[in-house]
Short mmCIF file of C-alpha atoms and ligand atoms in Angstrom, two decimals:
data_model
loop_
_atom_site.label_atom_id
_atom_site.label_comp_id
_atom_site.label_asym_id
_atom_site.label_seq_id
_atom_site.Cartn_x
_atom_site.Cartn_y
_atom_site.Cartn_z
CA MET A 11 72.71 61.21 96.39
CA ARG A 12 72.14 57.43 96.28
CA ARG A 13 68.51 58.08 95.38
CA LEU A 14 69.46 60.55 92.67
CA LEU A 15 72.00 58.10 91.25
CA ALA A 16 69.49 55.26 91.36
CA GLU A 17 67.07 57.45 89.39
CA ARG A 18 69.49 58.87 86.88
CA GLY A 19 72.19 56.24 86.70
CA GLN A 20 74.94 58.84 86.89
CA VAL A 21 75.66 62.54 87.29
CA SER A 22 78.65 64.47 85.98
CA VAL A 23 81.34 65.53 88.46
CA ALA A 24 80.24 69.15 87.95
CA GLU A 25 76.61 68.30 88.78
CA PHE A 26 77.79 66.30 91.78
CA MET A 27 79.85 69.21 93.06
CA GLU A 28 77.02 71.66 92.59
CA TRP A 29 74.55 69.33 94.32
CA CYS A 30 76.94 69.03 97.27
CA LEU A 31 77.84 72.71 97.62
CA THR A 32 74.95 74.99 96.70
CA GLY A 33 72.38 73.13 94.61
CA ARG A 34 69.72 72.54 97.27
CA ALA A 35 68.68 73.88 100.66
CA GLU A 36 70.69 71.24 102.56
CA ALA A 37 73.82 71.78 100.46
CA TYR A 38 77.12 72.45 102.19
CA TYR A 39 77.41 76.17 101.45
CA ARG A 40 73.78 76.77 102.37
CA ARG A 41 74.01 75.24 105.78
CA ALA A 42 77.44 74.38 107.17
CA GLU A 43 79.70 76.34 109.46
CA ALA A 44 82.45 75.71 106.86
CA ILE A 45 85.16 78.23 107.76
CA GLY A 46 87.00 78.63 111.05
CA ARG A 47 88.11 76.50 113.96
CA ALA A 48 84.62 75.06 114.51
CA GLY A 49 84.17 74.54 110.77
CA ASP A 50 86.10 72.50 108.25
CA PHE A 51 88.88 74.72 106.96
CA ILE A 52 90.79 77.96 107.55
CA THR A 53 91.33 80.63 104.93
CA ALA A 54 93.92 83.40 104.62
CA PRO A 55 91.78 86.18 106.18
CA GLU A 56 91.20 83.91 109.19
CA VAL A 57 94.94 83.20 109.47
CA SER A 58 96.03 86.82 109.80
CA GLN A 59 94.35 90.22 109.78
CA ILE A 60 97.20 91.44 107.56
CA PHE A 61 95.71 89.54 104.62
CA GLY A 62 92.47 91.55 104.55
CA GLU A 63 94.30 94.77 105.34
CA LEU A 64 96.65 94.40 102.38
CA VAL A 65 93.78 93.42 100.09
CA GLY A 66 92.05 96.58 101.33
CA LEU A 67 95.11 98.64 100.43
CA TRP A 68 95.13 96.95 97.02
CA ALA A 69 91.54 98.12 96.54
CA GLY A 70 92.51 101.63 97.72
CA ALA A 71 95.43 101.85 95.28
CA THR A 72 93.19 100.54 92.50
CA TRP A 73 90.53 103.14 93.32
CA LEU A 74 93.19 105.88 93.11
CA SER A 75 94.42 104.59 89.76
CA MET A 76 90.82 104.57 88.48
CA GLY A 77 90.79 108.32 89.10
CA ARG A 78 88.89 108.17 92.43
CA PRO A 79 85.33 107.56 91.25
CA PRO A 80 83.09 109.37 93.82
CA VAL A 81 80.93 106.24 94.20
CA PHE A 82 82.01 102.67 93.49
CA SER A 83 80.87 99.17 94.39
CA LEU A 84 83.32 97.28 96.55
CA ILE A 85 82.16 93.77 95.71
CA GLU A 86 83.24 90.60 97.43
CA LEU A 87 82.38 87.21 95.95
CA GLY A 88 81.99 84.53 98.64
CA PRO A 89 82.88 86.66 101.67
CA GLY A 90 82.95 83.74 104.14
CA ARG A 91 82.76 85.07 107.69
CA GLY A 92 83.19 88.70 106.57
CA THR A 93 86.67 88.92 108.05
CA LEU A 94 88.43 89.98 104.86
CA MET A 95 85.92 92.76 104.17
CA ALA A 96 86.05 94.02 107.78
CA ASP A 97 89.88 94.11 107.76
CA ALA A 98 89.95 95.69 104.29
CA LEU A 99 87.53 98.47 105.23
CA ARG A 100 89.45 99.20 108.42
CA ALA A 101 92.73 99.47 106.48
CA LEU A 102 91.11 101.73 103.88
CA LYS A 103 90.75 104.59 106.33
CA VAL A 104 94.33 105.58 105.47
CA VAL A 105 93.22 106.39 101.90
CA PRO A 106 91.37 109.73 102.10
CA GLY A 107 87.95 109.70 100.46
CA VAL A 108 87.73 106.01 99.66
CA LEU A 109 85.41 104.98 102.52
CA GLU A 110 82.95 107.73 101.58
CA ALA A 111 82.94 106.42 98.01
CA ALA A 112 82.77 102.67 98.76
CA ARG A 113 79.47 100.77 98.61
CA PRO A 114 80.08 97.25 99.92
CA HIS A 115 78.21 94.50 98.07
CA LEU A 116 78.50 90.91 99.24
CA VAL A 117 77.67 88.02 96.91
CA GLU A 118 76.85 85.10 99.19
CA ARG A 119 74.49 82.12 98.98
CA SER A 120 74.86 80.82 102.52
CA GLU A 121 72.33 82.20 105.01
CA ARG A 122 74.56 81.06 107.82
CA LEU A 123 77.59 82.86 106.46
CA ARG A 124 75.49 85.95 105.66
CA GLN A 125 74.63 86.06 109.35
CA ALA A 126 78.32 85.87 110.27
CA GLN A 127 79.04 88.66 107.77
CA ARG A 128 76.25 90.83 109.24
CA GLU A 129 77.78 90.46 112.67
CA ARG A 130 81.30 91.13 111.47
CA LEU A 131 80.27 94.20 109.50
CA GLY A 132 77.79 95.39 112.09
CA GLN A 133 76.48 98.84 112.70
CA ALA A 134 78.94 99.68 115.48
CA GLN A 135 82.02 99.27 113.26
CA ARG A 136 80.21 101.01 110.46
CA GLU A 137 79.37 104.08 112.49
CA ARG A 138 82.85 104.29 113.96
CA LEU A 139 84.59 104.10 110.58
CA GLY A 140 81.89 105.63 108.43
CA TRP A 141 81.29 103.25 105.54
CA ALA A 142 77.98 102.50 103.90
CA ALA A 143 75.81 99.54 104.95
CA PRO A 144 76.61 96.40 102.93
CA VAL A 145 74.04 94.92 100.56
CA TRP A 146 73.78 91.14 100.01
CA HIS A 147 73.25 89.36 96.67
CA GLU A 148 72.72 85.82 95.38
CA SER A 149 74.89 86.56 92.37
CA LEU A 150 76.87 89.38 90.76
CA GLU A 151 74.03 90.20 88.33
CA SER A 152 71.98 92.11 90.91
CA VAL A 153 74.80 94.42 92.06
CA PRO A 154 74.14 97.95 90.68
CA GLU A 155 76.20 98.86 87.62
CA GLY A 156 78.93 101.50 87.82
CA PRO A 157 82.60 101.62 88.80
CA ALA A 158 83.52 98.46 90.67
CA ILE A 159 86.37 96.81 92.50
CA LEU A 160 85.88 93.08 93.09
CA ILE A 161 87.59 90.76 95.49
CA ALA A 162 87.32 86.98 95.38
CA ASN A 163 89.37 84.94 97.83
CA GLU A 164 88.84 81.19 97.62
CA PHE A 165 85.60 81.74 95.70
CA PHE A 166 86.46 80.19 92.34
CA ASP A 167 87.81 76.98 93.89
CA ALA A 168 84.29 76.33 95.24
CA LEU A 169 82.64 76.65 91.82
CA PRO A 170 81.96 73.27 90.23
CA VAL A 171 84.59 71.72 87.97
CA ALA A 172 83.82 69.39 85.10
CA GLN A 173 86.19 66.47 84.64
CA PHE A 174 87.03 64.53 81.50
CA VAL A 175 88.76 61.18 81.18
CA ARG A 176 90.80 60.19 78.16
CA ALA A 177 89.73 56.92 76.55
CA ARG A 178 91.52 57.22 73.25
CA PRO A 179 90.81 58.65 70.84
CA ARG A 180 88.20 60.65 72.72
CA TRP A 181 87.51 62.49 75.94
CA HIS A 182 84.66 61.21 78.07
CA GLU A 183 82.86 63.06 80.81
CA ARG A 184 83.90 61.81 84.25
CA VAL A 185 80.81 60.93 86.26
CA VAL A 186 79.65 59.73 89.63
CA ALA A 187 77.61 56.50 89.46
CA LEU A 188 76.50 53.77 91.85
CA GLY A 189 79.04 51.00 92.23
CA ALA A 190 78.28 47.29 92.58
CA ASP A 191 78.27 47.79 96.37
CA GLY A 192 75.53 50.42 96.04
CA GLU A 193 77.87 53.27 96.99
CA PRO A 194 78.75 56.29 94.80
CA CYS A 195 81.92 55.82 92.75
CA PHE A 196 83.71 57.64 89.94
CA SER A 197 83.14 56.27 86.49
CA VAL A 198 83.66 57.06 82.81
CA GLY A 199 80.62 58.57 81.09
CA GLU A 200 79.73 59.26 77.49
CA PRO A 201 82.18 60.81 75.02
CA ALA A 202 81.94 64.58 75.34
CA GLY A 203 83.26 67.66 73.64
CA LEU A 204 85.57 69.72 75.85
CA PRO A 205 84.16 73.04 77.08
CA ARG A 206 85.30 76.33 75.58
CA PHE A 207 88.48 77.71 77.24
CA THR A 208 89.99 74.30 78.00
CA SER A 209 93.37 73.50 76.60
CA PRO A 210 93.90 69.74 76.44
CA PRO A 211 97.47 68.43 76.60
CA GLU A 212 98.74 67.25 73.22
CA GLU A 213 99.77 63.86 74.50
CA ALA A 214 97.12 62.52 76.84
CA GLY A 215 97.33 58.83 77.60
CA ASP A 216 94.37 56.63 78.44
CA GLY A 217 93.03 57.46 81.87
CA ALA A 218 94.37 61.04 81.88
CA ILE A 219 91.99 63.43 83.62
CA LEU A 220 91.36 66.99 82.50
CA GLU A 221 89.48 69.61 84.51
CA ALA A 222 87.55 72.63 83.27
CA ARG A 223 85.47 75.17 85.11
CA PRO A 224 82.70 76.30 82.77
CA SER A 225 80.84 77.49 85.89
CA ALA A 226 83.32 80.40 86.14
CA TRP A 227 82.40 81.75 82.71
CA PRO A 228 79.09 83.45 83.67
CA VAL A 229 80.90 85.28 86.48
CA VAL A 230 83.80 86.43 84.30
CA ALA A 231 81.45 87.31 81.42
CA GLU A 232 79.37 89.42 83.80
CA MET A 233 82.53 91.25 84.92
CA GLY A 234 83.36 91.88 81.27
CA ARG A 235 79.87 93.21 80.54
CA ARG A 236 80.17 95.65 83.43
CA ALA A 237 83.72 96.66 82.53
CA ALA A 238 82.48 97.84 79.14
CA LEU A 239 80.16 100.30 80.91
CA ALA A 240 82.32 101.60 83.79
CA PRO A 241 85.80 101.07 85.23
CA LEU A 242 86.17 97.64 86.79
CA ALA A 243 89.06 95.78 88.37
CA ALA A 244 89.04 92.43 90.15
CA LEU A 245 91.45 90.61 92.41
CA ILE A 246 91.21 86.84 92.37
CA ILE A 247 93.20 84.93 94.97
CA ASP A 248 92.99 81.20 95.10
CA TYR A 249 94.92 77.98 95.16
CA GLY A 250 95.62 76.53 91.78
CA TYR A 251 98.03 76.27 88.88
CA ALA A 252 99.34 79.08 86.72
CA ARG A 253 99.72 76.99 83.55
CA ASP A 254 97.46 74.42 81.98
CA ALA A 255 97.86 71.07 83.67
CA SER A 256 95.99 67.81 83.71
CA GLY A 257 95.06 65.73 86.72
CA ASP A 258 92.28 65.22 89.23
CA THR A 259 92.36 67.91 91.92
CA LEU A 260 88.87 67.48 93.36
CA GLN A 261 89.29 67.38 97.11
CA ALA A 262 87.09 67.13 100.15
CA VAL A 263 87.99 68.70 103.46
CA SER A 264 86.18 68.00 106.70
CA ALA A 265 87.13 69.04 110.24
CA HIS A 266 90.51 70.33 109.01
CA GLY A 267 91.56 67.09 107.31
CA TYR A 268 91.25 65.56 103.86
CA ALA A 269 88.23 63.34 103.28
CA ASP A 270 86.90 61.10 100.52
CA PRO A 271 84.87 63.38 98.17
CA LEU A 272 82.27 60.64 97.69
CA ALA A 273 81.94 59.49 101.28
CA THR A 274 79.56 62.12 102.68
CA PRO A 275 78.14 64.18 99.79
CA GLY A 276 77.06 67.63 100.99
CA GLU A 277 78.67 67.19 104.42
CA ALA A 278 82.27 68.05 103.53
CA ASP A 279 83.76 71.00 101.73
CA LEU A 280 84.58 70.25 98.11
CA SER A 281 86.94 72.28 95.97
CA ALA A 282 89.31 71.89 93.05
CA HIS A 283 92.39 73.78 91.90
CA VAL A 284 91.74 76.96 89.96
CA GLY A 285 93.20 76.86 86.46
CA PHE A 286 94.45 80.43 86.15
CA ALA A 287 95.26 80.02 82.46
CA GLU A 288 91.64 79.02 81.81
CA LEU A 289 90.44 82.05 83.81
CA ALA A 290 92.76 84.29 81.80
CA ARG A 291 91.30 82.97 78.54
CA MET A 292 87.81 83.65 79.86
CA ALA A 293 88.88 87.15 80.88
CA SER A 294 90.28 87.93 77.49
CA ALA A 295 87.10 86.63 75.76
CA ALA A 296 85.12 88.92 78.09
CA GLY A 297 87.20 91.96 77.06
CA LEU A 298 89.24 92.07 80.26
CA THR A 299 92.99 92.09 80.67
CA ALA A 300 94.39 89.47 83.03
CA TRP A 301 97.55 90.20 85.03
CA GLY A 302 99.53 87.50 86.75
CA PRO A 303 98.99 85.18 88.47
CA MET A 304 101.79 85.86 90.91
CA PRO A 305 102.47 83.76 94.00
CA GLN A 306 100.49 84.96 97.02
CA GLY A 307 103.69 85.41 99.05
CA GLU A 308 105.20 87.68 96.43
CA PHE A 309 101.93 89.61 96.11
CA LEU A 310 101.64 90.24 99.85
CA LEU A 311 105.32 91.17 100.24
CA ALA A 312 105.00 93.66 97.38
CA LEU A 313 102.01 95.24 99.13
CA GLY A 314 103.96 95.72 102.36
CA LEU A 315 103.51 92.57 104.45
CA GLU A 316 106.81 93.09 106.29
CA ALA A 317 106.13 96.72 107.20
CA ARG A 318 102.61 95.97 108.42
CA LEU A 319 103.83 92.99 110.45
CA GLY A 320 106.56 95.17 112.00
CA ARG A 321 103.98 97.77 113.07
CA LEU A 322 101.64 95.19 114.57
CA VAL A 323 104.43 93.36 116.40
CA GLY A 324 105.75 96.66 117.76
CA ALA A 325 102.34 97.48 119.22
CA ALA A 326 101.50 93.97 120.45
CA ARG A 327 101.84 92.44 123.88
CA PRO A 328 104.81 90.04 124.03
CA ASP A 329 102.49 87.01 124.21
CA GLN A 330 100.75 88.04 120.98
CA ARG A 331 103.90 88.51 118.93
CA THR A 332 104.58 84.89 118.06
CA ALA A 333 101.04 84.42 116.75
CA LEU A 334 101.35 87.52 114.55
CA VAL A 335 104.64 86.34 113.06
CA THR A 336 103.41 82.75 112.60
CA GLY A 337 100.26 83.93 110.83
CA ALA A 338 102.12 86.25 108.46
CA ARG A 339 104.66 83.54 107.69
CA ARG A 340 101.92 81.02 106.93
CA LEU A 341 100.49 83.36 104.27
CA ALA A 342 103.77 84.10 102.54
CA ASP A 343 106.03 81.09 103.15
CA PRO A 344 106.57 79.15 99.89
CA TYR A 345 106.16 75.89 101.81
CA GLN A 346 102.84 76.98 103.28
CA MET A 347 100.35 79.23 101.43
CA GLY A 348 102.87 81.48 99.65
CA VAL A 349 103.20 79.67 96.33
CA LEU A 350 100.25 77.29 96.00
CA PHE A 351 97.98 80.30 96.41
CA LYS A 352 98.19 82.87 93.65
CA ALA A 353 96.84 86.34 92.91
CA MET A 354 95.51 87.43 89.55
CA ALA A 355 94.07 90.82 88.64
CA LEU A 356 91.53 91.49 85.91
CA ALA A 357 90.96 94.97 84.59
CA GLY A 358 88.59 96.52 82.11
CA PRO A 359 89.59 98.44 78.98
CA GLY A 360 91.83 101.45 79.46
CA LEU A 361 92.80 100.71 83.05
CA ALA A 362 96.43 100.50 84.11
CA ALA A 363 97.71 97.27 85.62
CA PRO A 364 96.48 97.18 89.19
CA PRO A 365 99.46 97.35 91.58
CA PRO A 366 101.69 95.43 92.18
CA PHE A 367 101.25 93.71 88.82
CA ALA A 368 102.80 96.46 86.72
CA GLU A 369 106.44 95.45 86.66
CA GLY A 370 107.70 92.08 85.62
CA HIS A 371 104.22 90.64 85.38
CA PRO A 372 103.00 90.98 81.83
CA PRO A 373 99.38 90.09 81.14
CA THR A 374 99.02 86.33 81.17
CA ALA A 375 97.32 86.36 77.80
CA GLU A 376 100.42 87.83 76.13
CA GLU A 377 102.71 85.48 77.95
CA ARG A 378 101.36 82.54 76.02
N1 SAH B 424 86.39 84.39 100.94
C1 SAH B 424 86.15 83.70 102.21
C2 SAH B 424 85.37 82.39 102.05
C3 SAH B 424 85.87 81.35 101.10
S1 SAH B 424 84.84 79.91 101.11
C4 SAH B 424 87.43 83.49 102.93
O1 SAH B 424 88.49 83.69 102.34
O2 SAH B 424 87.39 83.14 104.11
C5 SAH B 424 83.77 80.16 99.72
C6 SAH B 424 82.75 81.23 99.89
O3 SAH B 424 82.00 81.34 98.68
C7 SAH B 424 81.72 81.01 100.97
O4 SAH B 424 81.37 82.26 101.52
C8 SAH B 424 80.57 80.37 100.20
O5 SAH B 424 79.35 80.42 100.87
C9 SAH B 424 80.61 81.18 98.93
N2 SAH B 424 80.05 80.54 97.74
C10 SAH B 424 80.33 79.31 97.27
N3 SAH B 424 79.70 79.09 96.10
C11 SAH B 424 79.02 80.23 95.82
C12 SAH B 424 78.19 80.64 94.75
N4 SAH B 424 77.94 79.82 93.73
N5 SAH B 424 77.67 81.89 94.79
C13 SAH B 424 77.93 82.72 95.83
N6 SAH B 424 78.72 82.38 96.85
C14 SAH B 424 79.24 81.16 96.87
#
């Protein structure tokens, strides 16, 4: 990174994030262990099996409401260690016909994580439960067209964000440059137009920072293109804010603690809050309807978190019960992952609101 900065003078925050995460062979998401106890951070499917199971039931209910297409792609964007997909497929056996219809497609750029996914979704489980062999992809574009249900948990937060700094009367791109000490530092770049789908605050004082995620647009636009051809619904779960907000949310996480995003480029996980309002505007421009976001806790409770936890606890050995309850609570508790994390559904033309979004959760686009 020092060499690149010495050559180019500066790179935008979005270029920096891409360089760190996926932009070259040594990038974080091409190489690192990332998720799990031995990695840098823990995600909801790794906290409790109930998460993937309920997401699986969400996919099952959505498949039913699509009119049970006899073949559909069950697509996961950024499947991590494959835990969510494995738990989802296992839970789907209660929905007659869905496993025969499902074709799992995994969009993943990390060879290391692909290997973990292959192990998790191995032949033994497949033969026992009877679902089709998964197919891996670099991006959504190569997944076959046709009816599709997409799942993306903590995928969008890993897509690069662009940052802008207010230096009145204009916005300037926020960049990474070399400081006087020869180390990377944040700096104010050239004046720049704000990307489509951003909504700048009316009163932004000098120094205010605004984030945008233009890198999400190709993904949402591709969903929209597919939704015009066949039924498509997507579930996006991530940490972020429901309404437009300003502020710097770029964060680095390493070995389960916060780190300086500039200290070890490409060695730590980098992510930034998902702006759900921005995603909803992208969805509506792509011809999709956005529902929610609703807090993750509310979403999981509506899908039956309590009942599933009760069943698991009832069947568990006494020494396993505390862990089951603690895990479920961590997902839904407002002081843990229950509110910061949010669920949003996108659906193509003519589809009903995917459950549980129907009641009390009007499409975000109309809310504004
Ligand atoms: N959904 C998983 C993993 C979240 S971490 C879970 O909840 O545990 C982010 C995931 O997205 C990783 O699998 C990472 O390799 C993948 N990823 C990040 N950027 C990507 C990109 N541009 N294209 C495809 N996959 C990407």
